[in-house]
Each structure stands twice: as structure tokens, then as C-alpha cells.
Amino acid sequence: EELLEMFPELGDIVNLRSKLVSNMLSENMRFSHYNTIAKEIEKEIKKGTDGIIITHGTDTLHYTSAALSFMLENLNIPILLVGAQRSSDRGSSDAFLNLKGATNFISNCKDYSGVSVCMHNNTEDNKCAIISGVKARKMHSSRRDAFKAINSQPIALIDKEGKIGWLSKNEKKDNKSNKNLSVKYFNENLKIGILKAHPQMFAEEFKMYSKFDGLILEGTGLGHFPIERYDEKTTEHELIVKEIKKLSKKIPLVMTVQTIFGGVNMNVYSPGRTLLDLGVLGDQQDITSETAFIKLAFLLSNYPNKVKDMFNKNLKGEISNKRLFQEKFL
């Protein structure tokens, strides 16, 4: 109510929380919830809504922002996901500034469209960052500036007075689509896994995914798993290779890096080249594991026969088109 008093022009901006299930912790989100949100968004856009704010728990907010980014094609309004690291009943809450920043951004950016995240840019109550929905990641369990742009930079910063500082010039231009909105939904029964590389791995860990539809391999370094035998202590690695080979013939396997910043390059070392030969996807990409998980599920839901070709394509800005940001990664 206070925000509407401050911004009466926001009558056409909808907070979808009032329309959906509230008070559910975000770790309980499933693909079916993404479909529900997308359906409600489509209804509001058909009514002529100028912008949408979705309040969301922070733990999986970046999964939802990525999901909506892929689902909503020809989007011609801004959609901002907003959360709070600290609840609104606390004096240090970030809830109000994040919501105020989102409303300011939407009301002052008539030419912008896309799915983004609006959260604190620093630990002070003075500025929020607008981050691409496919490049955002929660990087701290409790700090108010937990969300960062990975291998990228925020689209813009917006201060508490509503002043916008654009950091990505390409985003400021009119990028609205003249086509009608098209929504592509998730197959709610898909099973997608994420397996993290670690010392002392066993082939059984890979066997567990034999009945899944896809698997993200979160590798060490540039995209590696323990697949080489050096001595009698590493004979298990031969069995791991066999399991990866079996899986890759049944389901798509996608490599990401557990370093978070940086990208996959499986051409540098022999283990990576072996994984490439086994059919593992994701080489030369800087996509986050969370976005890769969502992208794979989206492609399996909508383009099941084109996953290998389409996963390597930059669909929504999830893959950086320029040299990775090396000078600052936190």
C-alpha cells in the first residue's frame, strides 16, 4: 500500500504473490510451479499489464528466474523477481528497498523487457542490482547482497531515489518484441539430476541416474571427473568411464564447473577430451549449474530431439558472447 501511494502509476504492475501460493519455502518449488507462474503471467500480459513483480524466496529464486527466461518467448514487458534475505519484521530487512527498486525500475524503463532479478547490490540500504534471470546466483546464505551476476555484470543499478545507472548498454535499447507472447511449458514429470565431482567417487553414483532424463555433471577445474587410472588405487575410475559411456547413450549429459566463475573447456586436458569423446555437452560454455539444469529441462520438455544441437546455442543470454570477466568475480 505504501508503494502504491508513492507510485500511483503502478496500478498496472502486478505482484503475482497475491495470485499464487504464498508462504511456501522456495526449496519446495517444482516444474509444475513454474508452469503455474507462467500461466498467470500470460493472463496478465493479455490484460495489458505494463510490468510484473514476483516476490519469491531467495533460496531458489535464480532457478525460477532462469525458468521464466526460457519459457516466455517474445516477452514485451519487464518481469522482476524480488526476494528478501531478512524478513520484513527485522530492522535490517532488505525487503522494502528490493521491492522499491523493482517498482522504480519498471516504472522508469518503458523500453526494457525481459526477466531479471532485483536484489541489494551491497550491504547498505542504498542501491539494488538488476541482474539477468539466467546469470543470477545466490552467493551467500545471509548477506543482503547475496545475489551476483556470474561471468557477467548487472544490467543496471538503481538507487533508493530511483536513479538508474545502466551497466549493460545493450539492455537499455528498446528490445520489446512485436510478436505475441508464446509460452513453452516444462514437462512436470522430468527427472534431471546434478552430480558433483569429488574425490573417492564410485561408479554406483552414476548408475543412480540410469532412469533419469538428463544429468548435469558439475566438474572440477575446467570440467573434469575422476576417469583416469593411474595405479591400483584408481581402478574404480575405469568403471566410472563405462558408466558415463552407458549414460551418454541414454540421456544428455552436460558439463558445468563447480568453480562458479569461469567456464568449461574440455579441450585442455586429456580427461576433458575423453569426456567430449563420450558425448558430454557443455564445452566452451560459462553457464551456471543452476541455469544449465533449467535449460536442459526446458529443452527436453520442448525440443527433445534437438537437445544436443540447441544446448550449445545461446538462447537467452545464458552464455557470454564476450571474454569472461576476469578482473572481478566477487
Short mmCIF file of C-alpha atoms in Angstrom, two decimals:
data_model
loop_
_atom_site.label_atom_id
_atom_site.label_comp_id
_atom_site.label_asym_id
_atom_site.label_seq_id
_atom_site.Cartn_x
_atom_site.Cartn_y
_atom_site.Cartn_z
CA GLU A 1 0.00 0.00 0.00
CA GLU A 2 2.85 2.37 0.83
CA LEU A 3 4.46 1.66 -2.54
CA LEU A 4 1.20 2.36 -4.38
CA GLU A 5 0.93 5.69 -2.56
CA MET A 6 4.47 6.53 -3.66
CA PHE A 7 3.97 5.24 -7.22
CA PRO A 8 0.30 5.65 -8.24
CA GLU A 9 1.29 4.89 -11.84
CA LEU A 10 1.99 1.31 -10.77
CA GLY A 11 -1.64 0.32 -10.97
CA ASP A 12 -0.84 -1.89 -13.97
CA ILE A 13 2.13 -3.56 -12.30
CA VAL A 14 1.09 -6.82 -10.70
CA ASN A 15 2.65 -8.61 -7.76
CA LEU A 16 1.89 -12.23 -8.55
CA ARG A 17 2.30 -13.38 -4.99
CA SER A 18 -1.30 -12.41 -4.31
CA LYS A 19 -2.38 -14.73 -7.13
CA LEU A 20 -0.25 -17.74 -6.27
CA VAL A 21 0.54 -19.95 -3.30
CA SER A 22 2.31 -17.89 -0.66
CA ASN A 23 4.26 -18.84 2.46
CA MET A 24 5.88 -21.83 0.76
CA LEU A 25 9.63 -22.07 1.20
CA SER A 26 11.25 -21.86 -2.22
CA GLU A 27 13.17 -25.13 -1.89
CA ASN A 28 9.78 -26.78 -2.39
CA MET A 29 9.41 -25.41 -5.92
CA ARG A 30 8.83 -27.90 -8.74
CA PHE A 31 8.48 -27.62 -12.51
CA SER A 32 4.71 -27.54 -12.07
CA HIS A 33 5.04 -24.29 -10.11
CA TYR A 34 6.99 -22.70 -12.97
CA ASN A 35 4.12 -23.63 -15.28
CA THR A 36 1.58 -22.09 -12.92
CA ILE A 37 3.52 -18.83 -12.67
CA ALA A 38 3.95 -18.65 -16.45
CA LYS A 39 0.20 -19.14 -16.98
CA GLU A 40 -0.59 -16.29 -14.60
CA ILE A 41 1.96 -14.06 -16.33
CA GLU A 42 0.36 -14.80 -19.67
CA LYS A 43 -3.06 -13.83 -18.31
CA GLU A 44 -1.77 -10.51 -17.00
CA ILE A 45 0.04 -9.65 -20.22
CA LYS A 46 -3.13 -10.28 -22.20
CA LYS A 47 -4.89 -7.81 -19.87
CA GLY A 48 -2.34 -5.14 -20.81
CA THR A 49 -0.16 -5.20 -17.70
CA ASP A 50 2.93 -3.00 -18.07
CA GLY A 51 5.20 -4.93 -15.75
CA ILE A 52 5.18 -7.75 -13.23
CA ILE A 53 6.95 -8.20 -9.91
CA ILE A 54 7.15 -11.69 -8.46
CA THR A 55 8.07 -11.98 -4.79
CA HIS A 56 9.98 -15.18 -4.19
CA GLY A 57 12.04 -16.96 -1.57
CA THR A 58 15.73 -16.39 -2.20
CA ASP A 59 16.99 -19.98 -1.95
CA THR A 60 15.81 -20.99 -5.44
CA LEU A 61 14.91 -17.58 -6.84
CA HIS A 62 17.62 -17.89 -9.52
CA TYR A 63 16.21 -21.24 -10.69
CA THR A 64 12.80 -19.62 -11.19
CA SER A 65 14.23 -16.57 -12.94
CA ALA A 66 16.08 -18.87 -15.36
CA ALA A 67 12.97 -20.99 -15.92
CA LEU A 68 10.81 -17.99 -16.79
CA SER A 69 13.54 -16.59 -19.02
CA PHE A 70 13.39 -19.70 -21.21
CA MET A 71 9.63 -20.21 -21.01
CA LEU A 72 8.50 -16.73 -22.05
CA GLU A 73 9.22 -16.06 -25.71
CA ASN A 74 8.57 -12.69 -27.38
CA LEU A 75 8.21 -11.07 -23.97
CA ASN A 76 7.49 -7.36 -24.28
CA ILE A 77 7.29 -6.25 -20.64
CA PRO A 78 9.73 -6.34 -17.71
CA ILE A 79 9.35 -9.12 -15.15
CA LEU A 80 11.36 -8.77 -11.96
CA LEU A 81 11.80 -11.40 -9.27
CA VAL A 82 12.31 -9.91 -5.83
CA GLY A 83 13.23 -11.56 -2.56
CA ALA A 84 14.45 -10.67 0.90
CA GLN A 85 17.38 -12.17 2.76
CA ARG A 86 15.95 -10.82 6.01
CA SER A 87 12.27 -10.77 6.84
CA SER A 88 10.29 -7.55 6.83
CA ASP A 89 9.81 -7.62 10.61
CA ARG A 90 13.54 -7.09 11.15
CA GLY A 91 15.15 -3.68 11.28
CA SER A 92 17.86 -4.82 8.87
CA SER A 93 15.37 -6.19 6.34
CA ASP A 94 16.20 -5.70 2.68
CA ALA A 95 12.61 -6.37 1.62
CA PHE A 96 11.44 -2.79 1.18
CA LEU A 97 14.40 -1.49 -0.81
CA ASN A 98 14.37 -4.51 -3.12
CA LEU A 99 10.66 -4.06 -3.82
CA LYS A 100 11.02 -0.30 -4.17
CA GLY A 101 13.94 -0.77 -6.55
CA ALA A 102 11.91 -3.14 -8.70
CA THR A 103 8.93 -0.78 -8.89
CA ASN A 104 11.19 2.17 -9.69
CA PHE A 105 12.94 0.23 -12.41
CA ILE A 106 9.73 -0.91 -14.09
CA SER A 107 8.06 2.50 -13.89
CA ASN A 108 11.10 4.28 -15.36
CA CYS A 109 12.12 1.76 -18.04
CA LYS A 110 9.30 1.65 -20.51
CA ASP A 111 11.55 0.28 -23.26
CA TYR A 112 13.02 -2.61 -21.30
CA SER A 113 11.68 -6.14 -21.43
CA GLY A 114 12.93 -9.41 -20.04
CA VAL A 115 13.14 -11.50 -16.88
CA SER A 116 15.52 -10.15 -14.23
CA VAL A 117 16.29 -10.29 -10.53
CA CYS A 118 16.23 -7.20 -8.30
CA MET A 119 18.18 -7.51 -5.04
CA HIS A 120 20.60 -5.47 -2.92
CA ASN A 121 23.83 -4.54 -4.68
CA ASN A 122 25.76 -4.07 -1.42
CA THR A 123 25.27 -4.40 2.32
CA GLU A 124 23.98 -0.82 2.64
CA ASP A 125 20.39 0.28 2.08
CA ASN A 126 21.15 2.49 -0.88
CA LYS A 127 21.24 0.54 -4.13
CA CYS A 128 19.83 -2.53 -5.88
CA ALA A 129 21.17 -4.51 -8.81
CA ILE A 130 19.09 -5.62 -11.78
CA ILE A 131 20.57 -8.96 -12.83
CA SER A 132 19.73 -11.11 -15.85
CA GLY A 133 17.50 -14.01 -14.91
CA VAL A 134 19.91 -16.51 -16.49
CA LYS A 135 23.08 -15.02 -14.97
CA ALA A 136 21.99 -14.55 -11.35
CA ARG A 137 23.15 -16.76 -8.49
CA LYS A 138 22.76 -16.67 -4.72
CA MET A 139 26.32 -16.43 -3.37
CA HIS A 140 25.80 -16.06 0.39
CA SER A 141 23.42 -17.63 2.87
CA SER A 142 22.52 -14.45 4.77
CA ARG A 143 24.09 -11.26 3.35
CA ARG A 144 21.70 -8.78 1.81
CA ASP A 145 23.88 -8.54 -1.30
CA ALA A 146 23.87 -12.31 -1.78
CA PHE A 147 22.89 -12.26 -5.46
CA LYS A 148 25.61 -11.69 -8.02
CA ALA A 149 25.86 -11.70 -11.79
CA ILE A 150 28.04 -14.67 -12.79
CA ASN A 151 30.54 -14.22 -15.63
CA SER A 152 28.69 -11.02 -16.37
CA GLN A 153 27.68 -7.77 -14.73
CA PRO A 154 24.32 -6.41 -13.61
CA ILE A 155 22.12 -4.94 -16.29
CA ALA A 156 21.74 -1.81 -14.18
CA LEU A 157 21.99 -0.40 -10.67
CA ILE A 158 19.13 1.58 -9.17
CA ASP A 159 19.48 3.71 -6.04
CA LYS A 160 16.85 4.39 -3.39
CA GLU A 161 15.83 7.61 -5.14
CA GLY A 162 15.11 5.71 -8.34
CA LYS A 163 18.13 6.84 -10.36
CA ILE A 164 19.18 4.16 -12.82
CA GLY A 165 22.77 3.54 -13.82
CA TRP A 166 22.96 1.26 -16.85
CA LEU A 167 25.93 -1.10 -16.87
CA SER A 168 24.95 -3.05 -19.97
CA LYS A 169 24.32 -0.63 -22.82
CA ASN A 170 22.69 -3.29 -24.99
CA GLU A 171 19.94 -3.76 -22.41
CA LYS A 172 18.92 -0.10 -22.40
CA LYS A 173 17.76 -0.08 -26.01
CA ASP A 174 14.21 -0.89 -26.99
CA ASN A 175 14.20 -4.69 -27.01
CA LYS A 176 10.48 -5.23 -26.97
CA SER A 177 9.11 -7.85 -29.34
CA ASN A 178 6.40 -7.06 -31.87
CA LYS A 179 5.27 -10.69 -31.79
CA ASN A 180 2.70 -12.16 -29.46
CA LEU A 181 3.86 -13.81 -26.28
CA SER A 182 4.49 -17.53 -26.59
CA VAL A 183 4.83 -19.73 -23.50
CA LYS A 184 6.63 -23.05 -23.60
CA TYR A 185 5.98 -25.19 -20.54
CA PHE A 186 8.00 -27.74 -18.61
CA ASN A 187 7.27 -31.45 -18.62
CA GLU A 188 6.34 -31.79 -14.97
CA ASN A 189 7.49 -35.42 -14.79
CA LEU A 190 11.06 -34.90 -15.99
CA LYS A 191 13.88 -36.18 -13.82
CA ILE A 192 17.03 -34.07 -14.09
CA GLY A 193 19.96 -34.65 -11.76
CA ILE A 194 23.05 -32.73 -10.70
CA LEU A 195 26.14 -34.78 -9.82
CA LYS A 196 29.12 -33.02 -8.27
CA ALA A 197 32.63 -34.34 -8.91
CA HIS A 198 34.59 -35.17 -5.77
CA PRO A 199 37.42 -37.40 -4.55
CA GLN A 200 36.61 -41.05 -3.86
CA MET A 201 33.85 -41.34 -6.45
CA PHE A 202 32.25 -44.67 -7.34
CA ALA A 203 30.54 -45.93 -10.47
CA GLU A 204 27.39 -46.55 -8.42
CA GLU A 205 26.91 -42.80 -8.12
CA PHE A 206 26.40 -42.62 -11.89
CA LYS A 207 24.21 -45.73 -12.01
CA MET A 208 21.71 -43.94 -9.78
CA TYR A 209 20.77 -41.73 -12.73
CA SER A 210 20.11 -44.52 -15.20
CA LYS A 211 16.35 -43.86 -15.04
CA PHE A 212 16.66 -40.07 -15.25
CA ASP A 213 16.03 -37.95 -18.33
CA GLY A 214 19.16 -35.81 -18.10
CA LEU A 215 22.14 -35.12 -15.87
CA ILE A 216 24.29 -32.09 -15.08
CA LEU A 217 27.89 -33.04 -14.32
CA GLU A 218 29.41 -30.36 -12.10
CA GLY A 219 33.08 -30.94 -12.76
CA THR A 220 36.30 -29.83 -11.11
CA GLY A 221 38.63 -27.35 -12.79
CA LEU A 222 37.74 -26.76 -16.43
CA GLY A 223 35.22 -29.60 -16.43
CA HIS A 224 36.76 -32.84 -15.18
CA PHE A 225 35.71 -36.04 -13.42
CA PRO A 226 37.90 -38.83 -11.99
CA ILE A 227 38.02 -41.09 -15.06
CA GLU A 228 41.71 -41.98 -15.41
CA ARG A 229 43.50 -44.97 -13.96
CA TYR A 230 47.00 -44.30 -12.69
CA ASP A 231 47.58 -47.26 -10.37
CA GLU A 232 45.78 -49.99 -8.45
CA LYS A 233 44.21 -47.34 -6.23
CA THR A 234 42.37 -45.79 -9.17
CA THR A 235 40.85 -48.85 -10.85
CA GLU A 236 37.36 -47.61 -9.92
CA HIS A 237 37.83 -44.82 -12.44
CA GLU A 238 37.67 -47.31 -15.30
CA LEU A 239 34.25 -48.36 -14.09
CA ILE A 240 33.18 -44.70 -13.91
CA VAL A 241 34.11 -44.24 -17.57
CA LYS A 242 31.99 -47.24 -18.51
CA GLU A 243 29.00 -45.84 -16.63
CA ILE A 244 29.37 -42.41 -18.23
CA LYS A 245 29.52 -44.09 -21.63
CA LYS A 246 26.33 -46.03 -20.89
CA LEU A 247 24.51 -42.95 -19.60
CA SER A 248 25.53 -40.75 -22.52
CA LYS A 249 23.86 -43.19 -24.91
CA LYS A 250 20.59 -42.94 -22.99
CA ILE A 251 20.35 -39.36 -21.74
CA PRO A 252 22.06 -36.00 -22.35
CA LEU A 253 24.97 -35.28 -20.02
CA VAL A 254 26.02 -31.64 -19.58
CA MET A 255 29.26 -30.44 -18.05
CA THR A 256 29.46 -27.32 -15.87
CA VAL A 257 32.14 -26.14 -13.46
CA GLN A 258 31.88 -26.10 -9.69
CA THR A 259 34.21 -23.09 -9.51
CA ILE A 260 31.12 -20.95 -10.27
CA PHE A 261 33.07 -18.27 -12.11
CA GLY A 262 34.80 -19.16 -15.36
CA GLY A 263 33.70 -21.71 -17.90
CA VAL A 264 34.09 -25.21 -19.28
CA ASN A 265 36.99 -26.10 -21.56
CA MET A 266 37.33 -29.84 -22.02
CA ASN A 267 39.96 -29.50 -24.74
CA VAL A 268 42.85 -28.57 -22.45
CA TYR A 269 43.49 -31.80 -20.55
CA SER A 270 43.09 -35.45 -21.56
CA PRO A 271 40.22 -36.23 -19.09
CA GLY A 272 38.17 -33.45 -20.66
CA ARG A 273 38.86 -34.69 -24.16
CA THR A 274 37.80 -38.18 -23.13
CA LEU A 275 34.52 -36.79 -21.79
CA LEU A 276 33.97 -34.94 -25.05
CA ASP A 277 34.52 -38.17 -26.96
CA LEU A 278 31.94 -39.82 -24.70
CA GLY A 279 29.38 -37.24 -25.82
CA VAL A 280 29.28 -34.91 -22.82
CA LEU A 281 27.82 -31.50 -23.74
CA GLY A 282 28.63 -28.01 -22.46
CA ASP A 283 32.16 -27.40 -23.75
CA GLN A 284 33.20 -23.74 -24.10
CA GLN A 285 30.23 -22.50 -22.07
CA ASP A 286 30.18 -20.33 -18.95
CA ILE A 287 26.65 -21.23 -17.93
CA THR A 288 25.98 -21.77 -14.22
CA SER A 289 24.99 -25.22 -12.99
CA GLU A 290 21.57 -23.95 -11.95
CA THR A 291 20.82 -22.36 -15.31
CA ALA A 292 22.19 -25.44 -17.10
CA PHE A 293 19.81 -27.59 -15.06
CA ILE A 294 16.86 -25.42 -16.07
CA LYS A 295 17.94 -25.13 -19.70
CA LEU A 296 18.32 -28.90 -20.07
CA ALA A 297 14.88 -29.46 -18.56
CA PHE A 298 13.39 -26.80 -20.84
CA LEU A 299 14.92 -28.34 -23.96
CA LEU A 300 13.89 -31.88 -23.02
CA SER A 301 10.36 -30.56 -22.44
CA ASN A 302 10.04 -28.70 -25.72
CA TYR A 303 12.74 -29.89 -28.14
CA PRO A 304 13.56 -33.46 -27.07
CA ASN A 305 15.07 -34.37 -30.45
CA LYS A 306 17.23 -31.25 -30.68
CA VAL A 307 18.83 -31.11 -27.24
CA LYS A 308 22.40 -31.71 -28.40
CA ASP A 309 22.24 -29.01 -31.04
CA MET A 310 20.29 -26.46 -29.04
CA PHE A 311 22.11 -26.74 -25.73
CA ASN A 312 25.22 -25.20 -27.27
CA LYS A 313 23.22 -22.25 -28.62
CA ASN A 314 22.86 -19.03 -26.67
CA LEU A 315 19.09 -18.82 -26.31
CA LYS A 316 18.52 -16.18 -23.62
CA GLY A 317 21.94 -14.69 -22.88
CA GLU A 318 22.92 -17.60 -20.63
CA ILE A 319 26.23 -17.96 -22.49
CA SER A 320 28.57 -14.97 -22.54
CA ASN A 321 29.25 -13.63 -26.01
CA LYS A 322 32.44 -11.91 -24.94
CA ARG A 323 35.57 -12.73 -22.99
CA LEU A 324 34.73 -13.85 -19.47
CA PHE A 325 35.05 -11.22 -16.77
CA GLN A 326 38.41 -11.93 -15.16
CA GLU A 327 39.21 -8.70 -13.34
CA LYS A 328 36.43 -9.01 -10.77
CA PHE A 329 34.45 -12.11 -9.89
CA LEU A 330 33.06 -11.28 -6.44
#
